[in-house]
Coordinates of C-alpha atoms in Angstrom, one line a residue:
M200 CA 46.3 183.7 45.6
T201 CA 43.4 182.2 43.8
T202 CA 39.8 182.2 45.0
H203 CA 40.0 178.4 45.3
T204 CA 43.0 178.7 47.7
L205 CA 41.2 181.3 49.8
D206 CA 38.1 179.1 49.9
L207 CA 40.1 176.2 51.2
L208 CA 41.8 178.3 53.9
K209 CA 38.4 179.4 55.0
Q210 CA 37.1 175.8 55.1
R211 CA 40.0 174.8 57.4
R212 CA 38.4 175.2 60.8
S213 CA 38.6 173.4 64.2
I214 CA 35.9 170.8 64.0
Y215 CA 35.1 169.1 67.3
A216 CA 32.0 167.1 66.3
L217 CA 33.7 164.4 64.3
G218 CA 32.5 161.0 63.1
R219 CA 33.6 158.1 61.1
N220 CA 31.6 158.7 57.8
V221 CA 34.8 159.3 55.8
S222 CA 34.3 158.3 52.2
I223 CA 37.9 158.5 51.0
P224 CA 39.6 155.1 51.1
N225 CA 42.3 154.6 53.8
D226 CA 45.1 154.2 51.2
K227 CA 44.2 157.5 49.5
L228 CA 43.9 159.3 52.8
I229 CA 47.3 158.1 53.9
T230 CA 48.8 159.0 50.5
L231 CA 47.3 162.5 50.8
I232 CA 48.8 163.0 54.2
K233 CA 52.2 161.7 53.1
E234 CA 52.3 164.0 50.1
C235 CA 51.3 167.0 52.1
L236 CA 54.3 166.4 54.4
R237 CA 56.6 165.9 51.4
Q238 CA 55.5 169.2 49.8
S239 CA 55.8 171.3 53.0
P240 CA 58.9 173.4 53.2
T241 CA 61.6 173.1 55.9
P242 CA 64.8 175.1 56.5
F243 CA 67.6 173.9 54.3
N244 CA 65.2 171.2 53.3
N245 CA 66.1 169.4 56.5
Q246 CA 62.8 167.5 56.6
S247 CA 62.6 167.4 60.4
V248 CA 58.9 166.7 60.7
R249 CA 57.7 163.1 61.4
V250 CA 54.2 161.8 61.3
V251 CA 52.4 158.8 62.7
I252 CA 49.0 158.0 61.2
C253 CA 46.7 156.1 63.5
L254 CA 43.3 154.7 62.3
G255 CA 40.8 152.3 63.7
A256 CA 41.8 150.6 67.0
H257 CA 45.1 152.5 67.0
H258 CA 43.3 155.8 67.0
E259 CA 40.9 154.7 69.8
K260 CA 43.9 153.5 71.9
I261 CA 45.3 157.0 71.9
W262 CA 42.2 158.6 73.4
D263 CA 41.5 155.7 75.8
T264 CA 45.0 156.1 77.1
T265 CA 44.8 159.9 77.2
T266 CA 41.6 159.6 79.1
K267 CA 43.1 157.3 81.7
I268 CA 46.2 159.5 82.2
L269 CA 44.0 162.6 82.7
K270 CA 41.6 160.7 85.0
D271 CA 44.5 159.5 87.1
M272 CA 45.7 163.1 87.4
S273 CA 42.3 164.4 88.3
K274 CA 41.9 165.3 92.0
D275 CA 38.1 165.5 91.8
E276 CA 36.4 162.7 89.8
S277 CA 33.1 164.4 90.0
K278 CA 34.4 167.2 87.9
F279 CA 35.9 164.9 85.2
A280 CA 32.6 164.7 83.2
A281 CA 33.5 167.6 80.9
T282 CA 37.0 166.1 80.2
Q283 CA 35.4 162.7 79.6
A284 CA 33.0 164.2 77.1
K285 CA 35.9 165.8 75.3
M286 CA 37.9 162.6 75.1
D287 CA 34.8 160.7 73.9
G288 CA 34.4 163.3 71.2
F289 CA 38.0 162.7 70.0
K290 CA 37.6 159.0 70.1
A291 CA 34.4 159.2 68.0
G292 CA 36.6 160.5 65.1
F293 CA 38.1 158.5 62.3
G294 CA 41.7 158.8 63.1
T295 CA 44.6 160.7 64.7
I296 CA 47.7 162.1 63.2
L297 CA 50.7 162.4 65.6
F298 CA 53.2 165.1 64.6
Y299 CA 56.8 164.7 65.8
N300 CA 60.1 166.6 65.5
D301 CA 63.2 164.5 64.8
E302 CA 65.6 166.1 67.2
T303 CA 68.6 164.4 65.7
V304 CA 68.0 166.3 62.4
V305 CA 67.6 169.6 64.3
E306 CA 70.8 169.0 66.3
N307 CA 72.8 168.0 63.2
F308 CA 71.9 171.1 61.4
R309 CA 72.7 173.3 64.4
K310 CA 76.2 171.8 64.3
Q311 CA 76.5 172.1 60.5
F312 CA 75.5 175.8 60.4
P313 CA 76.8 177.5 63.6
P314 CA 75.7 181.0 62.6
Y315 CA 72.1 179.8 62.6
E316 CA 72.4 177.4 65.6
A317 CA 69.9 179.2 67.7
N318 CA 67.3 179.3 64.9
F319 CA 67.0 175.6 64.1
P320 CA 64.7 174.7 67.0
I321 CA 62.5 177.8 66.2
W322 CA 62.5 176.8 62.5
A323 CA 61.5 173.2 63.5
E324 CA 58.4 174.5 65.2
Q325 CA 57.6 176.7 62.2
S326 CA 58.0 173.6 60.0
Q327 CA 55.5 171.8 62.2
G328 CA 53.0 174.6 61.8
I329 CA 53.4 174.6 58.0
A330 CA 53.1 170.8 57.8
Q331 CA 50.0 170.7 60.1
Q332 CA 48.4 173.5 58.1
S333 CA 49.1 171.7 54.8
V334 CA 47.5 168.5 56.0
W335 CA 44.6 170.4 57.6
V336 CA 43.8 172.3 54.4
A337 CA 44.1 169.2 52.2
L338 CA 41.7 167.4 54.6
A339 CA 39.3 170.3 54.4
E340 CA 39.2 170.0 50.6
Q341 CA 38.1 166.3 51.0
K342 CA 35.4 167.5 53.5
I343 CA 37.2 165.9 56.4
G344 CA 37.2 167.8 59.6
A345 CA 40.1 168.1 62.1
S346 CA 41.1 169.7 65.3
L347 CA 44.6 170.1 66.7
Q348 CA 45.3 168.9 70.3
H349 CA 48.3 169.2 72.5
Y350 CA 48.3 166.5 75.2
N351 CA 52.1 166.1 74.9
P352 CA 54.2 165.7 77.0
L353 CA 51.6 163.9 79.2
I354 CA 51.1 161.1 76.7
D355 CA 54.6 160.9 75.2
A356 CA 55.8 157.8 77.0
K357 CA 52.7 155.8 76.2
M358 CA 52.7 156.8 72.5
T359 CA 56.4 155.9 72.3
E360 CA 55.5 152.5 73.8
F361 CA 52.5 151.8 71.6
F362 CA 53.9 153.0 68.3
E363 CA 57.6 152.2 68.7
I364 CA 58.6 155.8 68.4
P365 CA 62.4 156.5 68.3
P366 CA 63.7 158.2 71.4
H367 CA 64.9 161.2 69.4
W368 CA 61.4 162.0 68.1
T369 CA 59.5 164.6 70.2
L370 CA 55.7 164.7 70.0
R371 CA 54.4 168.2 69.1
A372 CA 50.7 167.8 68.4
E373 CA 47.8 165.4 67.8
M374 CA 45.4 166.1 65.0
V375 CA 42.1 164.3 65.3
I376 CA 40.3 163.8 62.0
G377 CA 36.9 162.6 60.9
S378 CA 33.6 163.3 59.1
I379 CA 32.1 166.7 59.9
E380 CA 29.1 166.0 62.1
A381 CA 28.5 169.7 63.0
P382 CA 30.0 172.8 61.6
A383 CA 32.5 175.1 63.4
G384 CA 31.2 178.1 65.2
E385 CA 31.5 181.7 63.9
K386 CA 35.1 182.9 63.7
S387 CA 36.0 186.3 65.0
F388 CA 38.8 188.5 63.8
L389 CA 40.8 191.3 65.4
P390 CA 40.5 194.8 63.9
E391 CA 42.7 195.2 60.8
E392 CA 44.6 198.2 62.2
Q393 CA 45.6 196.0 65.2
V394 CA 47.1 193.3 62.9
F395 CA 48.4 194.9 59.7
K396 CA 50.8 197.7 58.7
V397 CA 50.8 198.4 55.0
F398 CA 53.3 200.7 53.2
Q399 CA 52.9 201.4 49.5

């Protein structure tokens, strides 16, 4: 692994103070995200990951809608201020990438390869993680911050309605992206002996 690769992995942090001062043109940003997805591995090359890229008003609509859903669920409006601030922070970003699994692909491969049937849903989630990491690191190289959110399944129905999502796609994560307005905090690590076993 090169120093450059390690540097990029270290740059990939959860950035919550996001803005709209993104210098890369939209078309290049979209191409970058698409290429990251294409180059991310999946089991048997089944390519089960789907992505919806939302910029501008579409991005804002996601967080306005999520805010409304959470507010409607809140039993104590006086305690909603912290959640509102979090939602406002997401909305202040430049865009949102919705990550989906195509369940039809997963099911078809379960049928085609019975010995691995139980593994394909697990592998689909691993494919999600790889795709999300690929996009996240590529964005970090462009000095674009991101954080990964999981308001699914609360927002699934609305996202399906807004963005004409096929019924066999399942929302797995929402990646908020934007300019880095404040750095991430210090990152802590578990003791090495708790994480690694090395035999040589």
